Amino acid sequence: MQRRVPDPDDPANLMKEDGVSVCSQMWIENFREPDRIITNVSSYLRRFELWVLAYQKVCADEIGSYVPRSSITRSALEDLLALRNAVLDNRFKWGARLEFFIKSPKDKTDYASLSKRKIKAILTTTQPAPFQDKLVQEVLFMILEPIYEARFSQKSFAFRPGRNAHTVLRVIRRSFAGYLWYIKGDLSPILDGLKVGLVINALMRDVRDKRIIDLIKSALVTPVITTPVDRVEEKKKPKRKYQKKRVLAEDEPKPDPYWLDTFFGFAPEEAEKLPSWGHCGILSPLLSNVCLDELDQWMEGKIKEFYRPSKSDVIWNSPEGEAEQGNTSWPEFVPTSGPDKTRKMDYIRYGGHILIGIRGPRADAATLRKQLIEFCDQKYMIKLDNECLPIEHITKGILFLDHVLCRRVVYPTLRYTATGGKIISEKGVGTLLSVTASLKQCIKQFRKLNFLKGDREPDPQPCFRMFHATQAHTNAQMNKFLSTMVEWYKYADNRKKAVNFCSYIIRGSLAKLYAAKYKLRSRAKVYKIGARNLSRPLKERKGQSPEYQNLLRMGLAESIDGLLYTRMSLIPETDYTPFPSNWRPDHEKVLIEYIRLDDPKTLEEQRHCIGEQGLVSPQDYISMLVWNYKRNAIAMDQLSLLKSAGSHTEGDDQLLLSSNHETQDPRSKEEEETEEGLHASEL
C-alpha cells in the first residue's frame, strides 16, 4: 500500500499554527528586543495563518459576522493562497477594478459579462477599496504594528491600542500641574499626506525589508481613481419627496444606530481627522505615527535638555526629575512658595495636535516654538508660523479635546510637626489644575447635530429623525447616547453640570418631538402625561390609568424606559482615581511581565533572593514534599521487603528442622515400628 505524500500547495497543509499565536509571538519578539533593526519581515508575509486571520477580520467588517476557520470554503482558501503568492512574486497591483485574485463573499458580480458602459463607469468613478486590497493591508498591519508599538514614544496617544482621549486627560491632570505657559500646535497638515520619500525613510529606520518597503511604496504611489467634482454636481438630481426605504439583506452590515451616529458627531476637533494615504487604508494611521515619532523623540530630548532643578523649590528638585511632585495623594496641587523656581517642560501628542507645558519665563516658550518651527520645516517640509503654535497662559484657559485646562488658587492648611513634637498649622497658598468640560464646545456640537438653535439662550429642537420610531425605541436610543456622554465626561471636574446640560437638551428635544407627533401642543403637556422622564405612554394618553398599570404588570403592555440622568443627584461623580507616572496599557504590562518571567536570569535572581532571606519558594516546597513522600515510600517498601524476607526465612528454617528431624535417624524409626508391632502381637 503506497503512502500518500502531502501536497505542498494544499492550503490546509499550510496552516500549521493558529494565526493568533503567530501574532502573539511577533509581539513578544519585538518587545523583547525593541531596539534591533528588522531585516527579514517577509518570513511572516509567507505565513498562511496570518492571511487566514486577515480574511476572518475583513469578512467580519464586510458581512457583519465572524467567520470561523472551519467555515471558510476550500475555493476561498485557494484564492487566498493565490493572492499570497502574487504578493510574494510582485504580481499584486493595488486598486484593481476588474481582475481580482479573491473577491468578497457578498460580491456576486460577474465581471466577464459586464457591458462596456458599466466597465467604463467602474474604471472612471470612485469605488470602494477592493476586498483583496483590504486583505493585504490587514496582513501588513498585523506584521508592522508590533514592530513599531515596541518603539513608539510614551508621549503619543492617538491611533494606538490601549490609549485614547481619556488617557490624555488623565496624563494632563497627573503631569501638567504647575506649568504656566502652554504651546498648542496643530500639525494636522501632516495627516493629509507627506512626500513618499519622507514616509519611506521613516519606515526604513527600523524595517529594512525590500519586499515590505516596495509594497508600501507602491500603495503610496499608485493613484486613487476618484470621480471629478464637476461630474458629481452634474449628476445630482432633485430628491423625491417620498422615497421607498431599501430593505437590507441578512448578510449585509447594518448602519450605525442613531445614538452611536450622534455620539460620533461629538468627536472633538483633535479626533475628527483620520489619515488616509493612497491605497494604504488602515495602514495610514500607523504610518502617520511612524513619521511623527521622530517629533516625539526630538521633544523627549528637549524635555531633558530644558530641565533645570532648583534646590530651594519644593517640587521637582531632584537631579533626575523623576521624583514624585508635592503631595502624592493630591498630585494636582502645586505650592507656589519659594523665590526660585524649577524650569521644567512636558509634552503630549494626540494625532496631529500637540500640547506643551512649560514652567519658566515666556521667553523659553518662544525659543522652543522657534526651534519647533525649524524642525518641522526640515523634517516634514511643512511651513508653520506663530499662529499655528500660539503661546497661552494658564489663566486664560487652554482648550484641548473639548476640555478646558485652567488654574485655581487654593489656600490649604498645612500641618507639620516641629522640633519638640509641637504641631504647627499654617495657611499655605498653591494652585490646583482643573480639567473641566467646555460647555461652549458642547453647545457647538449639539448645534452641528441640529439639536439646538440660538447662541445666547440655546433652545432644543425636535429630533425628527426619530419621528417614525416608537416611544420605547426612541427613549432607549437616547438613553444609550446619554450613557456614552456620561462616560465621555468621566474625568471632567464639572461632570455633573455637563451631563445635566446634555440631559436637558435631549429631554427638551424629545418633548418637542412627541408634542409634534402626538399633537399635544406644548412640552408642558407632554411632561404632564408622560412624566418628567417620559416613561409613560403618550399615544393612548392613559399613562396614569389603573388599566394601563394592570396591563403593564401582566406583561401585556410594552414597558417604556424613562430617560436617564434627569436629576443632578443621579449623575455619577467625577473619577479622581490616581494615575501612575509610569503608566502603560494592560497588554504592554502583560507582555513585559511575560518576557521578564521567561528570562532565566529572573528565575536565578528570585532563587538567590529567597535563599538569602532563608525562605523556600512554593515550587521547592512542593518538590520537597514530593521527594519526602517518595523517599518514605521507598523506605516503607524496603522495610516490607525485609519483613517478608524474614518471614520467608523463618518458614524455611522450620521446614529444615522438620526435614532434619525426619532424616537424621532412619534406623530408630524402623526400630520403633518393629517394637510397636511386637507389642501389638503380645497383646
mmCIF file of C-alpha atoms in Angstrom, residues 470-604:
data_model
loop_
_atom_site.group_PDB
_atom_site.id
_atom_site.type_symbol
_atom_site.label_atom_id
_atom_site.label_comp_id
_atom_site.label_asym_id
_atom_site.label_seq_id
_atom_site.Cartn_x
_atom_site.Cartn_y
_atom_site.Cartn_z
ATOM 1 C CA THR A 470 -41.882 54.128 18.833
ATOM 2 C CA GLN A 471 -41.581 55.925 22.143
ATOM 3 C CA ALA A 472 -39.835 52.942 23.752
ATOM 4 C CA HIS A 473 -37.266 52.698 20.948
ATOM 5 C CA THR A 474 -36.630 56.455 20.914
ATOM 6 C CA ASN A 475 -36.110 56.581 24.680
ATOM 7 C CA ALA A 476 -33.773 53.574 24.532
ATOM 8 C CA GLN A 477 -31.674 55.218 21.814
ATOM 9 C CA MET A 478 -31.357 58.452 23.758
ATOM 10 C CA ASN A 479 -30.500 56.591 26.968
ATOM 11 C CA LYS A 480 -27.580 54.916 25.201
ATOM 12 C CA PHE A 481 -26.443 58.291 23.935
ATOM 13 C CA LEU A 482 -26.636 59.799 27.426
ATOM 14 C CA SER A 483 -24.702 56.846 28.864
ATOM 15 C CA THR A 484 -21.874 57.451 26.383
ATOM 16 C CA MET A 485 -21.870 61.156 27.265
ATOM 17 C CA VAL A 486 -21.565 60.288 30.956
ATOM 18 C CA GLU A 487 -18.582 58.107 30.090
ATOM 19 C CA TRP A 488 -17.032 60.798 27.858
ATOM 20 C CA TYR A 489 -17.087 63.399 30.649
ATOM 21 C CA LYS A 490 -15.838 60.868 33.195
ATOM 22 C CA TYR A 491 -12.715 62.841 34.171
ATOM 23 C CA ALA A 492 -14.130 66.382 33.939
ATOM 24 C CA ASP A 493 -14.381 68.368 37.171
ATOM 25 C CA ASN A 494 -17.823 69.638 36.142
ATOM 26 C CA ARG A 495 -19.091 66.219 35.057
ATOM 27 C CA LYS A 496 -22.457 66.644 36.768
ATOM 28 C CA LYS A 497 -23.055 70.050 35.211
ATOM 29 C CA ALA A 498 -22.079 68.927 31.691
ATOM 30 C CA VAL A 499 -24.178 65.754 31.763
ATOM 31 C CA ASN A 500 -27.133 67.604 33.266
ATOM 32 C CA PHE A 501 -26.964 70.097 30.383
ATOM 33 C CA CYS A 502 -26.884 67.243 27.837
ATOM 34 C CA SER A 503 -29.841 65.578 29.545
ATOM 35 C CA TYR A 504 -31.800 68.851 29.461
ATOM 36 C CA ILE A 505 -31.172 69.262 25.716
ATOM 37 C CA ILE A 506 -32.105 65.653 24.906
ATOM 38 C CA ARG A 507 -35.228 65.720 27.090
ATOM 39 C CA GLY A 508 -36.388 69.010 25.573
ATOM 40 C CA SER A 509 -35.756 67.703 22.056
ATOM 41 C CA LEU A 510 -37.777 64.544 22.708
ATOM 42 C CA ALA A 511 -40.594 66.510 24.338
ATOM 43 C CA LYS A 512 -40.895 68.713 21.254
ATOM 44 C CA LEU A 513 -40.784 65.639 19.017
ATOM 45 C CA TYR A 514 -43.573 63.914 20.972
ATOM 46 C CA ALA A 515 -45.636 67.116 21.046
ATOM 47 C CA ALA A 516 -45.488 67.310 17.248
ATOM 48 C CA LYS A 517 -46.030 63.581 16.799
ATOM 49 C CA TYR A 518 -48.995 63.165 19.173
ATOM 50 C CA LYS A 519 -50.392 66.709 18.695
ATOM 51 C CA LEU A 520 -50.022 67.747 22.318
ATOM 52 C CA ARG A 521 -49.356 71.463 21.598
ATOM 53 C CA SER A 522 -46.536 72.056 24.120
ATOM 54 C CA ARG A 523 -43.752 70.436 26.119
ATOM 55 C CA ALA A 524 -45.649 71.073 29.356
ATOM 56 C CA LYS A 525 -48.482 68.860 28.094
ATOM 57 C CA VAL A 526 -46.000 66.125 27.199
ATOM 58 C CA TYR A 527 -44.420 66.243 30.665
ATOM 59 C CA LYS A 528 -47.849 66.183 32.301
ATOM 60 C CA ILE A 529 -48.863 62.976 30.512
ATOM 61 C CA GLY A 530 -45.511 61.244 30.124
ATOM 62 C CA ALA A 531 -43.923 62.330 33.434
ATOM 63 C CA ARG A 532 -40.603 64.088 33.864
ATOM 64 C CA ASN A 533 -38.564 61.215 32.397
ATOM 65 C CA LEU A 534 -41.084 60.457 29.577
ATOM 66 C CA SER A 535 -41.636 56.900 30.821
ATOM 67 C CA ARG A 536 -45.427 56.866 30.447
ATOM 68 C CA PRO A 537 -47.051 56.177 27.076
ATOM 69 C CA LEU A 538 -48.207 59.234 25.172
ATOM 70 C CA LYS A 539 -50.075 57.515 22.367
ATOM 71 C CA GLU A 540 -53.091 56.366 24.382
ATOM 72 C CA ARG A 541 -52.895 59.234 26.879
ATOM 73 C CA LYS A 542 -53.603 56.658 29.580
ATOM 74 C CA GLY A 543 -50.274 56.597 31.307
ATOM 75 C CA GLN A 544 -51.790 57.175 34.740
ATOM 76 C CA SER A 545 -54.841 54.940 34.315
ATOM 77 C CA PRO A 546 -55.127 51.796 36.502
ATOM 78 C CA GLU A 547 -55.935 49.729 33.390
ATOM 79 C CA TYR A 548 -52.523 50.505 31.892
ATOM 80 C CA GLN A 549 -50.774 49.683 35.164
ATOM 81 C CA ASN A 550 -52.552 46.312 35.300
ATOM 82 C CA LEU A 551 -51.638 45.518 31.691
ATOM 83 C CA LEU A 552 -48.051 46.531 32.360
ATOM 84 C CA ARG A 553 -47.918 44.314 35.451
ATOM 85 C CA MET A 554 -49.202 41.336 33.451
ATOM 86 C CA GLY A 555 -46.731 41.942 30.623
ATOM 87 C CA LEU A 556 -49.433 42.744 28.059
ATOM 88 C CA ALA A 557 -48.277 46.338 27.519
ATOM 89 C CA GLU A 558 -44.881 47.458 26.296
ATOM 90 C CA SER A 559 -42.763 48.941 29.074
ATOM 91 C CA ILE A 560 -41.055 52.233 28.315
ATOM 92 C CA ASP A 561 -37.722 53.090 29.895
ATOM 93 C CA GLY A 562 -37.592 56.618 31.193
ATOM 94 C CA LEU A 563 -34.777 58.962 30.296
ATOM 95 C CA LEU A 564 -31.696 58.670 32.474
ATOM 96 C CA TYR A 565 -29.991 61.420 34.462
ATOM 97 C CA THR A 566 -32.984 63.728 34.627
ATOM 98 C CA ARG A 567 -31.811 64.914 38.059
ATOM 99 C CA MET A 568 -28.398 66.070 39.189
ATOM 100 C CA SER A 569 -28.294 63.517 42.023
ATOM 101 C CA LEU A 570 -28.492 60.629 39.515
ATOM 102 C CA ILE A 571 -25.291 61.652 37.710
ATOM 103 C CA PRO A 572 -22.127 59.911 38.993
ATOM 104 C CA GLU A 573 -19.244 61.846 40.499
ATOM 105 C CA THR A 574 -16.007 62.701 38.702
ATOM 106 C CA ASP A 575 -13.438 59.912 38.633
ATOM 107 C CA TYR A 576 -10.327 61.078 40.512
ATOM 108 C CA THR A 577 -8.543 57.720 40.537
ATOM 109 C CA PRO A 578 -4.763 58.347 40.868
ATOM 110 C CA PHE A 579 -2.890 57.894 37.621
ATOM 111 C CA PRO A 580 0.620 56.368 37.876
ATOM 112 C CA SER A 581 3.508 58.308 36.371
ATOM 113 C CA ASN A 582 4.911 55.264 34.530
ATOM 114 C CA TRP A 583 1.543 54.114 33.192
ATOM 115 C CA ARG A 584 1.360 51.534 30.405
ATOM 116 C CA PRO A 585 -1.620 49.812 28.770
ATOM 117 C CA ASP A 586 -2.634 46.413 30.105
ATOM 118 C CA HIS A 587 -1.434 44.468 27.071
ATOM 119 C CA GLU A 588 2.033 46.031 27.315
ATOM 120 C CA LYS A 589 2.195 45.225 31.044
ATOM 121 C CA VAL A 590 1.363 41.604 30.299
ATOM 122 C CA LEU A 591 3.990 41.425 27.548
ATOM 123 C CA ILE A 592 6.722 42.945 29.709
ATOM 124 C CA GLU A 593 5.855 40.703 32.652
ATOM 125 C CA TYR A 594 5.827 37.606 30.458
ATOM 126 C CA ILE A 595 9.226 38.496 28.963
ATOM 127 C CA ARG A 596 10.645 39.140 32.429
ATOM 128 C CA LEU A 597 9.397 35.830 33.805
ATOM 129 C CA ASP A 598 10.554 33.973 30.716
ATOM 130 C CA ASP A 599 14.117 35.238 31.228
ATOM 131 C CA PRO A 600 16.316 32.658 33.079
ATOM 132 C CA LYS A 601 18.119 35.485 34.890
ATOM 133 C CA THR A 602 14.871 36.459 36.611
ATOM 134 C CA LEU A 603 14.446 32.945 37.996
ATOM 135 C CA GLU A 604 18.015 32.872 39.256
#
